[in-house]
């Protein structure tokens, strides 16, 4: 019996998926390289779209969804570059992000929406912190590493799983994910990190941590699959051709970005 997902895995749909992936990676890379206000605005828009999809997955009505987005927008505003804020206060911004989560749960009585504030806000905060490192080249390389390992893991898992198949990784949560896909994703992510290390000077600690972060990215993917299964939907949204929603593409980045930021900042913590 053909499943709905198999019906969508046609050559034309695959081509659309590939083209959309190239476009998304291209836009994100341009924003990353430009940095500053451009990268911040790009991240803010993505975070607010994520919050909208998260709210929908948890059954929030339009009014409650807008309230959650407005609450998230306050700490997002303080993640702006120093050119707009004059002085950046990361700890205050992180506290405000937690405060926004408390505000949402008190007003809406929906703990899931409070979790969504952190789920959508922490990755943006982490990426802003990473991108600011050394105000230039290293910030770009470190951020590109965090993003590309997730992209590579997704691509490697998708094509390896389709090609080799084999035992299912978590059939109850996501029937299409396989152990071969996980291995392929981790392998490709590790190769990308090795390339960044040898060609662009990515620190060895980040290179060696990549396989573990790739596994973490797959865990984030499975978590979002569980959310969709619980909500009874195939995709978190329909904004991306061939891909579904924003959450469908960034679920792996959500757990990876904060850990990546910690690893990037690790040398500074012992100074």
PDB file of N, CA, C and O in Angstrom, residues 159-238:
ATOM      1  N   UNK A 159      19.356  11.321   1.360  1.00  0.00           N
ATOM      2  CA  UNK A 159      19.747  10.563   0.173  1.00  0.00           C
ATOM      3  C   UNK A 159      20.297   9.180   0.526  1.00  0.00           C
ATOM      4  O   UNK A 159      20.061   8.214  -0.201  1.00  0.00           O
ATOM      5  N   UNK A 160      20.998   9.062   1.645  1.00  0.00           N
ATOM      6  CA  UNK A 160      21.480   7.738   2.047  1.00  0.00           C
ATOM      7  C   UNK A 160      20.314   6.839   2.433  1.00  0.00           C
ATOM      8  O   UNK A 160      20.283   5.654   2.077  1.00  0.00           O
ATOM      9  N   UNK A 161      19.366   7.407   3.169  1.00  0.00           N
ATOM     10  CA  UNK A 161      18.201   6.623   3.556  1.00  0.00           C
ATOM     11  C   UNK A 161      17.387   6.165   2.366  1.00  0.00           C
ATOM     12  O   UNK A 161      16.915   5.024   2.316  1.00  0.00           O
ATOM     13  N   UNK A 162      17.227   7.050   1.374  1.00  0.00           N
ATOM     14  CA  UNK A 162      16.484   6.688   0.162  1.00  0.00           C
ATOM     15  C   UNK A 162      17.217   5.621  -0.654  1.00  0.00           C
ATOM     16  O   UNK A 162      16.603   4.739  -1.245  1.00  0.00           O
ATOM     17  N   UNK A 163      18.535   5.713  -0.667  1.00  0.00           N
ATOM     18  CA  UNK A 163      19.324   4.803  -1.495  1.00  0.00           C
ATOM     19  C   UNK A 163      19.501   3.425  -0.854  1.00  0.00           C
ATOM     20  O   UNK A 163      19.311   2.393  -1.499  1.00  0.00           O
ATOM     21  N   UNK A 164      19.845   3.409   0.427  1.00  0.00           N
ATOM     22  CA  UNK A 164      20.173   2.152   1.093  1.00  0.00           C
ATOM     23  C   UNK A 164      19.018   1.552   1.879  1.00  0.00           C
ATOM     24  O   UNK A 164      18.933   0.324   2.024  1.00  0.00           O
ATOM     25  N   UNK A 165      18.139   2.391   2.390  1.00  0.00           N
ATOM     26  CA  UNK A 165      17.037   1.875   3.210  1.00  0.00           C
ATOM     27  C   UNK A 165      17.556   1.177   4.446  1.00  0.00           C
ATOM     28  O   UNK A 165      18.506   1.628   5.085  1.00  0.00           O
ATOM     29  N   UNK A 166      16.931   0.055   4.796  1.00  0.00           N
ATOM     30  CA  UNK A 166      17.383  -0.707   5.946  1.00  0.00           C
ATOM     31  C   UNK A 166      16.523  -0.492   7.176  1.00  0.00           C
ATOM     32  O   UNK A 166      15.408   0.060   7.087  1.00  0.00           O
ATOM     33  N   UNK A 167      17.017  -0.930   8.337  1.00  0.00           N
ATOM     34  CA  UNK A 167      16.238  -0.847   9.585  1.00  0.00           C
ATOM     35  C   UNK A 167      15.813   0.587   9.896  1.00  0.00           C
ATOM     36  O   UNK A 167      16.565   1.530   9.659  1.00  0.00           O
ATOM     37  N   UNK A 168      14.610   0.714  10.439  1.00  0.00           N
ATOM     38  CA  UNK A 168      14.067   2.025  10.768  1.00  0.00           C
ATOM     39  C   UNK A 168      14.699   2.553  12.049  1.00  0.00           C
ATOM     40  O   UNK A 168      14.956   1.818  12.996  1.00  0.00           O
ATOM     41  N   UNK A 169      14.911   3.863  12.066  1.00  0.00           N
ATOM     42  CA  UNK A 169      15.518   4.510  13.226  1.00  0.00           C
ATOM     43  C   UNK A 169      14.526   4.652  14.371  1.00  0.00           C
ATOM     44  O   UNK A 169      14.833   4.325  15.524  1.00  0.00           O
ATOM     45  N   UNK A 170      13.355   5.162  14.063  1.00  0.00           N
ATOM     46  CA  UNK A 170      12.305   5.346  15.074  1.00  0.00           C
ATOM     47  C   UNK A 170      10.955   5.222  14.372  1.00  0.00           C
ATOM     48  O   UNK A 170      10.283   6.225  14.113  1.00  0.00           O
ATOM     49  N   UNK A 171      10.550   4.003  14.028  1.00  0.00           N
ATOM     50  CA  UNK A 171       9.360   3.792  13.188  1.00  0.00           C
ATOM     51  C   UNK A 171       8.068   4.351  13.766  1.00  0.00           C
ATOM     52  O   UNK A 171       7.194   4.761  13.007  1.00  0.00           O
ATOM     53  N   UNK A 172       7.956   4.381  15.072  1.00  0.00           N
ATOM     54  CA  UNK A 172       6.725   4.901  15.675  1.00  0.00           C
ATOM     55  C   UNK A 172       6.622   6.412  15.495  1.00  0.00           C
ATOM     56  O   UNK A 172       5.533   6.958  15.291  1.00  0.00           O
ATOM     57  N   UNK A 173       7.761   7.090  15.544  1.00  0.00           N
ATOM     58  CA  UNK A 173       7.772   8.553  15.446  1.00  0.00           C
ATOM     59  C   UNK A 173       7.865   9.018  13.999  1.00  0.00           C
ATOM     60  O   UNK A 173       7.124   9.900  13.555  1.00  0.00           O
ATOM     61  N   UNK A 174       8.814   8.441  13.254  1.00  0.00           N
ATOM     62  CA  UNK A 174       9.052   8.863  11.870  1.00  0.00           C
ATOM     63  C   UNK A 174       9.382   7.633  11.034  1.00  0.00           C
ATOM     64  O   UNK A 174      10.538   7.187  10.992  1.00  0.00           O
ATOM     65  N   UNK A 175       8.395   7.047  10.366  1.00  0.00           N
ATOM     66  CA  UNK A 175       8.565   5.766   9.656  1.00  0.00           C
ATOM     67  C   UNK A 175       9.613   5.781   8.552  1.00  0.00           C
ATOM     68  O   UNK A 175      10.115   4.723   8.175  1.00  0.00           O
ATOM     69  N   UNK A 176       9.954   6.947   8.003  1.00  0.00           N
ATOM     70  CA  UNK A 176      10.865   6.996   6.864  1.00  0.00           C
ATOM     71  C   UNK A 176      12.332   7.115   7.248  1.00  0.00           C
ATOM     72  O   UNK A 176      13.203   6.974   6.398  1.00  0.00           O
ATOM     73  N   UNK A 177      12.622   7.406   8.508  1.00  0.00           N
ATOM     74  CA  UNK A 177      14.014   7.574   8.923  1.00  0.00           C
ATOM     75  C   UNK A 177      14.646   6.219   9.218  1.00  0.00           C
ATOM     76  O   UNK A 177      14.045   5.373   9.867  1.00  0.00           O
ATOM     77  N   UNK A 178      15.891   6.060   8.726  1.00  0.00           N
ATOM     78  CA  UNK A 178      16.586   4.783   8.875  1.00  0.00           C
ATOM     79  C   UNK A 178      17.934   4.993   9.564  1.00  0.00           C
ATOM     80  O   UNK A 178      18.467   6.109   9.613  1.00  0.00           O
ATOM     81  N   UNK A 179      18.488   3.882  10.056  1.00  0.00           N
ATOM     82  CA  UNK A 179      19.821   3.936  10.652  1.00  0.00           C
ATOM     83  C   UNK A 179      20.874   4.267   9.597  1.00  0.00           C
ATOM     84  O   UNK A 179      21.849   4.966   9.877  1.00  0.00           O
ATOM     85  N   UNK A 180      20.666   3.778   8.385  1.00  0.00           N
ATOM     86  CA  UNK A 180      21.618   4.111   7.317  1.00  0.00           C
ATOM     87  C   UNK A 180      21.588   5.604   7.021  1.00  0.00           C
ATOM     88  O   UNK A 180      22.628   6.212   6.740  1.00  0.00           O
ATOM     89  N   UNK A 181      20.396   6.200   7.083  1.00  0.00           N
ATOM     90  CA  UNK A 181      20.284   7.639   6.886  1.00  0.00           C
ATOM     91  C   UNK A 181      21.018   8.415   7.966  1.00  0.00           C
ATOM     92  O   UNK A 181      21.700   9.414   7.693  1.00  0.00           O
ATOM     93  N   UNK A 182      20.887   7.963   9.217  1.00  0.00           N
ATOM     94  CA  UNK A 182      21.593   8.616  10.323  1.00  0.00           C
ATOM     95  C   UNK A 182      23.099   8.553  10.107  1.00  0.00           C
ATOM     96  O   UNK A 182      23.804   9.568  10.251  1.00  0.00           O
ATOM     97  N   UNK A 183      23.595   7.382   9.737  1.00  0.00           N
ATOM     98  CA  UNK A 183      25.031   7.225   9.510  1.00  0.00           C
ATOM     99  C   UNK A 183      25.490   8.093   8.338  1.00  0.00           C
ATOM    100  O   UNK A 183      26.542   8.750   8.397  1.00  0.00           O
ATOM    101  N   UNK A 184      24.696   8.115   7.270  1.00  0.00           N
ATOM    102  CA  UNK A 184      25.045   8.941   6.119  1.00  0.00           C
ATOM    103  C   UNK A 184      25.053  10.420   6.458  1.00  0.00           C
ATOM    104  O   UNK A 184      25.926  11.170   6.008  1.00  0.00           O
ATOM    105  N   UNK A 185      24.085  10.849   7.261  1.00  0.00           N
ATOM    106  CA  UNK A 185      24.025  12.255   7.661  1.00  0.00           C
ATOM    107  C   UNK A 185      25.197  12.650   8.528  1.00  0.00           C
ATOM    108  O   UNK A 185      25.809  13.717   8.324  1.00  0.00           O
ATOM    109  N   UNK A 186      25.534  11.818   9.506  1.00  0.00           N
ATOM    110  CA  UNK A 186      26.671  12.101  10.388  1.00  0.00           C
ATOM    111  C   UNK A 186      27.972  12.118   9.592  1.00  0.00           C
ATOM    112  O   UNK A 186      28.845  12.976   9.811  1.00  0.00           O
ATOM    113  N   UNK A 187      28.095  11.202   8.642  1.00  0.00           N
ATOM    114  CA  UNK A 187      29.312  11.125   7.831  1.00  0.00           C
ATOM    115  C   UNK A 187      29.499  12.377   6.987  1.00  0.00           C
ATOM    116  O   UNK A 187      30.588  12.974   6.951  1.00  0.00           O
ATOM    117  N   UNK A 188      28.433  12.809   6.312  1.00  0.00           N
ATOM    118  CA  UNK A 188      28.544  13.993   5.457  1.00  0.00           C
ATOM    119  C   UNK A 188      28.801  15.242   6.294  1.00  0.00           C
ATOM    120  O   UNK A 188      29.614  16.099   5.908  1.00  0.00           O
ATOM    121  N   UNK A 189      28.140  15.375   7.428  1.00  0.00           N
ATOM    122  CA  UNK A 189      28.377  16.522   8.308  1.00  0.00           C
ATOM    123  C   UNK A 189      29.826  16.551   8.776  1.00  0.00           C
ATOM    124  O   UNK A 189      30.461  17.614   8.829  1.00  0.00           O
ATOM    125  N   UNK A 190      30.377  15.396   9.093  1.00  0.00           N
ATOM    126  CA  UNK A 190      31.768  15.310   9.550  1.00  0.00           C
ATOM    127  C   UNK A 190      32.743  15.687   8.434  1.00  0.00           C
ATOM    128  O   UNK A 190      33.761  16.350   8.676  1.00  0.00           O
ATOM    129  N   UNK A 191      32.423  15.282   7.219  1.00  0.00           N
ATOM    130  CA  UNK A 191      33.277  15.629   6.084  1.00  0.00           C
ATOM    131  C   UNK A 191      33.262  17.132   5.823  1.00  0.00           C
ATOM    132  O   UNK A 191      34.305  17.733   5.518  1.00  0.00           O
ATOM    133  N   UNK A 192      32.103  17.754   5.952  1.00  0.00           N
ATOM    134  CA  UNK A 192      32.008  19.205   5.768  1.00  0.00           C
ATOM    135  C   UNK A 192      32.818  19.926   6.843  1.00  0.00           C
ATOM    136  O   UNK A 192      33.537  20.889   6.557  1.00  0.00           O
ATOM    137  N   UNK A 193      32.718  19.450   8.082  1.00  0.00           N
ATOM    138  CA  UNK A 193      33.494  20.057   9.165  1.00  0.00           C
ATOM    139  C   UNK A 193      34.994  19.888   8.926  1.00  0.00           C
ATOM    140  O   UNK A 193      35.784  20.814   9.181  1.00  0.00           O
ATOM    141  N   UNK A 194      35.406  18.722   8.434  1.00  0.00           N
ATOM    142  CA  UNK A 194      36.821  18.487   8.132  1.00  0.00           C
ATOM    143  C   UNK A 194      37.302  19.447   7.046  1.00  0.00           C
ATOM    144  O   UNK A 194      38.426  19.983   7.116  1.00  0.00           O
ATOM    145  N   UNK A 195      36.461  19.684   6.036  1.00  0.00           N
ATOM    146  CA  UNK A 195      36.804  20.634   4.980  1.00  0.00           C
ATOM    147  C   UNK A 195      36.985  22.036   5.549  1.00  0.00           C
ATOM    148  O   UNK A 195      37.959  22.738   5.215  1.00  0.00           O
ATOM    149  N   UNK A 196      36.059  22.445   6.424  1.00  0.00           N
ATOM    150  CA  UNK A 196      36.181  23.768   7.044  1.00  0.00           C
ATOM    151  C   UNK A 196      37.432  23.863   7.915  1.00  0.00           C
ATOM    152  O   UNK A 196      38.035  24.928   8.034  1.00  0.00           O
ATOM    153  N   UNK A 197      37.796  22.762   8.524  1.00  0.00           N
ATOM    154  CA  UNK A 197      38.995  22.746   9.377  1.00  0.00           C
ATOM    155  C   UNK A 197      40.271  22.920   8.551  1.00  0.00           C
ATOM    156  O   UNK A 197      41.119  23.771   8.861  1.00  0.00           O
ATOM    157  N   UNK A 198      40.406  22.141   7.498  1.00  0.00           N
ATOM    158  CA  UNK A 198      41.645  22.158   6.722  1.00  0.00           C
ATOM    159  C   UNK A 198      41.746  23.361   5.776  1.00  0.00           C
ATOM    160  O   UNK A 198      42.848  23.859   5.515  1.00  0.00           O
ATOM    161  N   UNK A 199      40.604  23.835   5.290  1.00  0.00           N
ATOM    162  CA  UNK A 199      40.636  24.929   4.328  1.00  0.00           C
ATOM    163  C   UNK A 199      40.442  26.314   4.964  1.00  0.00           C
ATOM    164  O   UNK A 199      40.977  27.299   4.462  1.00  0.00           O
ATOM    165  N   UNK A 200      39.699  26.375   6.065  1.00  0.00           N
ATOM    166  CA  UNK A 200      39.349  27.687   6.621  1.00  0.00           C
ATOM    167  C   UNK A 200      39.673  27.833   8.110  1.00  0.00           C
ATOM    168  O   UNK A 200      39.288  28.805   8.737  1.00  0.00           O
ATOM    169  N   UNK A 201      40.383  26.857   8.668  1.00  0.00           N
ATOM    170  CA  UNK A 201      40.856  26.997  10.032  1.00  0.00           C
ATOM    171  C   UNK A 201      39.826  26.797  11.117  1.00  0.00           C
ATOM    172  O   UNK A 201      39.979  27.335  12.221  1.00  0.00           O
ATOM    173  N   UNK A 202      38.779  26.023  10.853  1.00  0.00           N
ATOM    174  CA  UNK A 202      37.818  25.721  11.907  1.00  0.00           C
ATOM    175  C   UNK A 202      38.560  25.024  13.045  1.00  0.00           C
ATOM    176  O   UNK A 202      39.279  24.058  12.817  1.00  0.00           O
ATOM    177  N   UNK A 203      38.403  25.491  14.292  1.00  0.00           N
ATOM    178  CA  UNK A 203      39.131  24.871  15.414  1.00  0.00           C
ATOM    179  C   UNK A 203      38.874  23.378  15.515  1.00  0.00           C
ATOM    180  O   UNK A 203      37.773  22.893  15.221  1.00  0.00           O
ATOM    181  N   UNK A 204      39.895  22.658  15.977  1.00  0.00           N
ATOM    182  CA  UNK A 204      39.800  21.199  16.046  1.00  0.00           C
ATOM    183  C   UNK A 204      38.690  20.750  16.983  1.00  0.00           C
ATOM    184  O   UNK A 204      38.015  19.745  16.720  1.00  0.00           O
ATOM    185  N   UNK A 205      38.465  21.479  18.099  1.00  0.00           N
ATOM    186  CA  UNK A 205      37.416  21.071  19.048  1.00  0.00           C
ATOM    187  C   UNK A 205      36.037  21.091  18.405  1.00  0.00           C
ATOM    188  O   UNK A 205      35.198  20.240  18.704  1.00  0.00           O
ATOM    189  N   UNK A 206      35.818  22.034  17.494  1.00  0.00           N
ATOM    190  CA  UNK A 206      34.536  22.103  16.803  1.00  0.00           C
ATOM    191  C   UNK A 206      34.433  20.999  15.753  1.00  0.00           C
ATOM    192  O   UNK A 206      33.364  20.407  15.563  1.00  0.00           O
ATOM    193  N   UNK A 207      35.534  20.732  15.079  1.00  0.00           N
ATOM    194  CA  UNK A 207      35.560  19.664  14.077  1.00  0.00           C
ATOM    195  C   UNK A 207      35.264  18.314  14.712  1.00  0.00           C
ATOM    196  O   UNK A 207      34.459  17.526  14.195  1.00  0.00           O
ATOM    197  N   UNK A 208      35.907  18.050  15.854  1.00  0.00           N
ATOM    198  CA  UNK A 208      35.726  16.758  16.517  1.00  0.00           C
ATOM    199  C   UNK A 208      34.342  16.623  17.145  1.00  0.00           C
ATOM    200  O   UNK A 208      33.843  15.507  17.321  1.00  0.00           O
ATOM    201  N   UNK A 209      33.731  17.749  17.481  1.00  0.00           N
ATOM    202  CA  UNK A 209      32.394  17.708  18.090  1.00  0.00           C
ATOM    203  C   UNK A 209      31.290  17.520  17.054  1.00  0.00           C
ATOM    204  O   UNK A 209      30.148  17.215  17.416  1.00  0.00           O
ATOM    205  N   UNK A 210      31.614  17.665  15.788  1.00  0.00           N
ATOM    206  CA  UNK A 210      30.592  17.640  14.737  1.00  0.00           C
ATOM    207  C   UNK A 210      29.773  16.356  14.681  1.00  0.00           C
ATOM    208  O   UNK A 210      28.542  16.412  14.556  1.00  0.00           O
ATOM    209  N   UNK A 211      30.382  15.160  14.756  1.00  0.00           N
ATOM    210  CA  UNK A 211      29.548  13.946  14.707  1.00  0.00           C
ATOM    211  C   UNK A 211      28.484  13.909  15.805  1.00  0.00           C
ATOM    212  O   UNK A 211      27.334  13.535  15.545  1.00  0.00           O
ATOM    213  N   UNK A 212      28.845  14.320  17.022  1.00  0.00           N
ATOM    214  CA  UNK A 212      27.875  14.332  18.118  1.00  0.00           C
ATOM    215  C   UNK A 212      26.774  15.357  17.856  1.00  0.00           C
ATOM    216  O   UNK A 212      25.585  15.098  18.121  1.00  0.00           O
ATOM    217  N   UNK A 213      27.141  16.506  17.305  1.00  0.00           N
ATOM    218  CA  UNK A 213      26.136  17.526  17.001  1.00  0.00           C
ATOM    219  C   UNK A 213      25.224  17.075  15.864  1.00  0.00           C
ATOM    220  O   UNK A 213      24.041  17.427  15.833  1.00  0.00           O
ATOM    221  N   UNK A 214      25.769  16.311  14.928  1.00  0.00           N
ATOM    222  CA  UNK A 214      24.940  15.782  13.841  1.00  0.00           C
ATOM    223  C   UNK A 214      23.892  14.812  14.386  1.00  0.00           C
ATOM    224  O   UNK A 214      22.734  14.816  13.951  1.00  0.00           O
ATOM    225  N   UNK A 215      24.290  13.983  15.344  1.00  0.00           N
ATOM    226  CA  UNK A 215      23.326  13.090  16.001  1.00  0.00           C
ATOM    227  C   UNK A 215      22.281  13.913  16.732  1.00  0.00           C
ATOM    228  O   UNK A 215      21.079  13.603  16.709  1.00  0.00           O
ATOM    229  N   UNK A 216      22.718  14.990  17.393  1.00  0.00           N
ATOM    230  CA  UNK A 216      21.790  15.883  18.094  1.00  0.00           C
ATOM    231  C   UNK A 216      20.799  16.508  17.112  1.00  0.00           C
ATOM    232  O   UNK A 216      19.611  16.665  17.423  1.00  0.00           O
ATOM    233  N   UNK A 217      21.284  16.865  15.922  1.00  0.00           N
ATOM    234  CA  UNK A 217      20.402  17.428  14.896  1.00  0.00           C
ATOM    235  C   UNK A 217      19.319  16.436  14.496  1.00  0.00           C
ATOM    236  O   UNK A 217      18.147  16.803  14.317  1.00  0.00           O
ATOM    237  N   UNK A 218      19.705  15.164  14.360  1.00  0.00           N
ATOM    238  CA  UNK A 218      18.711  14.137  14.039  1.00  0.00           C
ATOM    239  C   UNK A 218      17.715  13.960  15.180  1.00  0.00           C
ATOM    240  O   UNK A 218      16.531  13.696  14.950  1.00  0.00           O
ATOM    241  N   UNK A 219      18.188  14.137  16.420  1.00  0.00           N
ATOM    242  CA  UNK A 219      17.275  14.094  17.555  1.00  0.00           C
ATOM    243  C   UNK A 219      16.258  15.221  17.505  1.00  0.00           C
ATOM    244  O   UNK A 219      15.076  15.025  17.809  1.00  0.00           O
ATOM    245  N   UNK A 220      16.716  16.418  17.103  1.00  0.00           N
ATOM    246  CA  UNK A 220      15.792  17.536  16.941  1.00  0.00           C
ATOM    247  C   UNK A 220      14.770  17.277  15.856  1.00  0.00           C
ATOM    248  O   UNK A 220      13.603  17.649  15.975  1.00  0.00           O
ATOM    249  N   UNK A 221      15.204  16.624  14.793  1.00  0.00           N
ATOM    250  CA  UNK A 221      14.302  16.241  13.700  1.00  0.00           C
ATOM    251  C   UNK A 221      13.236  15.273  14.202  1.00  0.00           C
ATOM    252  O   UNK A 221      12.040  15.406  13.892  1.00  0.00           O
ATOM    253  N   UNK A 222      13.648  14.290  14.990  1.00  0.00           N
ATOM    254  CA  UNK A 222      12.702  13.315  15.526  1.00  0.00           C
ATOM    255  C   UNK A 222      11.713  13.960  16.488  1.00  0.00           C
ATOM    256  O   UNK A 222      10.530  13.603  16.514  1.00  0.00           O
ATOM    257  N   UNK A 223      12.189  14.909  17.273  1.00  0.00           N
ATOM    258  CA  UNK A 223      11.295  15.591  18.214  1.00  0.00           C
ATOM    259  C   UNK A 223      10.193  16.335  17.464  1.00  0.00           C
ATOM    260  O   UNK A 223       9.014  16.272  17.833  1.00  0.00           O
ATOM    261  N   UNK A 224      10.577  17.022  16.392  1.00  0.00           N
ATOM    262  CA  UNK A 224       9.560  17.755  15.631  1.00  0.00           C
ATOM    263  C   UNK A 224       8.616  16.795  14.920  1.00  0.00           C
ATOM    264  O   UNK A 224       7.428  17.074  14.770  1.00  0.00           O
ATOM    265  N   UNK A 225       9.135  15.648  14.475  1.00  0.00           N
ATOM    266  CA  UNK A 225       8.272  14.630  13.877  1.00  0.00           C
ATOM    267  C   UNK A 225       7.245  14.138  14.896  1.00  0.00           C
ATOM    268  O   UNK A 225       6.082  13.900  14.564  1.00  0.00           O
ATOM    269  N   UNK A 226       7.681  13.988  16.145  1.00  0.00           N
ATOM    270  CA  UNK A 226       6.765  13.578  17.212  1.00  0.00           C
ATOM    271  C   UNK A 226       5.688  14.638  17.442  1.00  0.00           C
ATOM    272  O   UNK A 226       4.505  14.301  17.614  1.00  0.00           O
ATOM    273  N   UNK A 227       6.076  15.908  17.400  1.00  0.00           N
ATOM    274  CA  UNK A 227       5.098  16.993  17.565  1.00  0.00           C
ATOM    275  C   UNK A 227       4.054  16.949  16.454  1.00  0.00           C
ATOM    276  O   UNK A 227       2.847  17.111  16.712  1.00  0.00           O
ATOM    277  N   UNK A 228       4.509  16.742  15.212  1.00  0.00           N
ATOM    278  CA  UNK A 228       3.575  16.697  14.084  1.00  0.00           C
ATOM    279  C   UNK A 228       2.657  15.487  14.180  1.00  0.00           C
ATOM    280  O   UNK A 228       1.467  15.576  13.875  1.00  0.00           O
ATOM    281  N   UNK A 229       3.210  14.355  14.589  1.00  0.00           N
ATOM    282  CA  UNK A 229       2.391  13.148  14.729  1.00  0.00           C
ATOM    283  C   UNK A 229       1.321  13.366  15.804  1.00  0.00           C
ATOM    284  O   UNK A 229       0.176  12.952  15.641  1.00  0.00           O
ATOM    285  N   UNK A 230       1.692  14.014  16.894  1.00  0.00           N
ATOM    286  CA  UNK A 230       0.741  14.284  17.968  1.00  0.00           C
ATOM    287  C   UNK A 230      -0.347  15.259  17.507  1.00  0.00           C
ATOM    288  O   UNK A 230      -1.505  15.136  17.903  1.00  0.00           O
ATOM    289  N   UNK A 231       0.046  16.212  16.652  1.00  0.00           N
ATOM    290  CA  UNK A 231      -0.916  17.184  16.140  1.00  0.00           C
ATOM    291  C   UNK A 231      -1.728  16.634  14.971  1.00  0.00           C
ATOM    292  O   UNK A 231      -2.704  17.262  14.544  1.00  0.00           O
ATOM    293  N   UNK A 232      -1.316  15.490  14.414  1.00  0.00           N
ATOM    294  CA  UNK A 232      -2.041  14.880  13.313  1.00  0.00           C
ATOM    295  C   UNK A 232      -1.831  15.551  11.971  1.00  0.00           C
ATOM    296  O   UNK A 232      -2.723  15.560  11.123  1.00  0.00           O
ATOM    297  N   UNK A 233      -0.625  16.130  11.752  1.00  0.00           N
ATOM    298  CA  UNK A 233      -0.330  16.804  10.489  1.00  0.00           C
ATOM    299  C   UNK A 233       0.961  16.236   9.905  1.00  0.00           C
ATOM    300  O   UNK A 233       1.805  15.688  10.627  1.00  0.00           O
ATOM    301  N   UNK A 234       1.113  16.367   8.589  1.00  0.00           N
ATOM    302  CA  UNK A 234       2.329  15.875   7.926  1.00  0.00           C
ATOM    303  C   UNK A 234       3.445  16.903   7.987  1.00  0.00           C
ATOM    304  O   UNK A 234       4.617  16.554   8.144  1.00  0.00           O
ATOM    305  N   UNK A 235       3.096  18.196   7.806  1.00  0.00           N
ATOM    306  CA  UNK A 235       4.086  19.273   7.809  1.00  0.00           C
ATOM    307  C   UNK A 235       3.690  20.326   8.827  1.00  0.00           C
ATOM    308  O   UNK A 235       2.506  20.504   9.137  1.00  0.00           O
ATOM    309  N   UNK A 236       4.681  21.075   9.309  1.00  0.00           N
ATOM    310  CA  UNK A 236       4.396  22.143  10.261  1.00  0.00           C
ATOM    311  C   UNK A 236       3.780  23.356   9.577  1.00  0.00           C
ATOM    312  O   UNK A 236       3.181  24.211  10.228  1.00  0.00           O
ATOM    313  N   UNK A 237       3.933  23.440   8.256  1.00  0.00           N
ATOM    314  CA  UNK A 237       3.380  24.548   7.484  1.00  0.00           C
ATOM    315  C   UNK A 237       3.520  24.258   6.003  1.00  0.00           C
ATOM    316  O   UNK A 237       3.895  23.152   5.609  1.00  0.00           O
ATOM    317  N   UNK A 238       3.248  25.272   5.184  1.00  0.00           N
ATOM    318  CA  UNK A 238       3.292  25.064   3.728  1.00  0.00           C
ATOM    319  C   UNK A 238       4.011  26.208   3.031  1.00  0.00           C
ATOM    320  O   UNK A 238       3.789  26.447   1.844  1.00  0.00           O
TER     321      UNK A 238
END
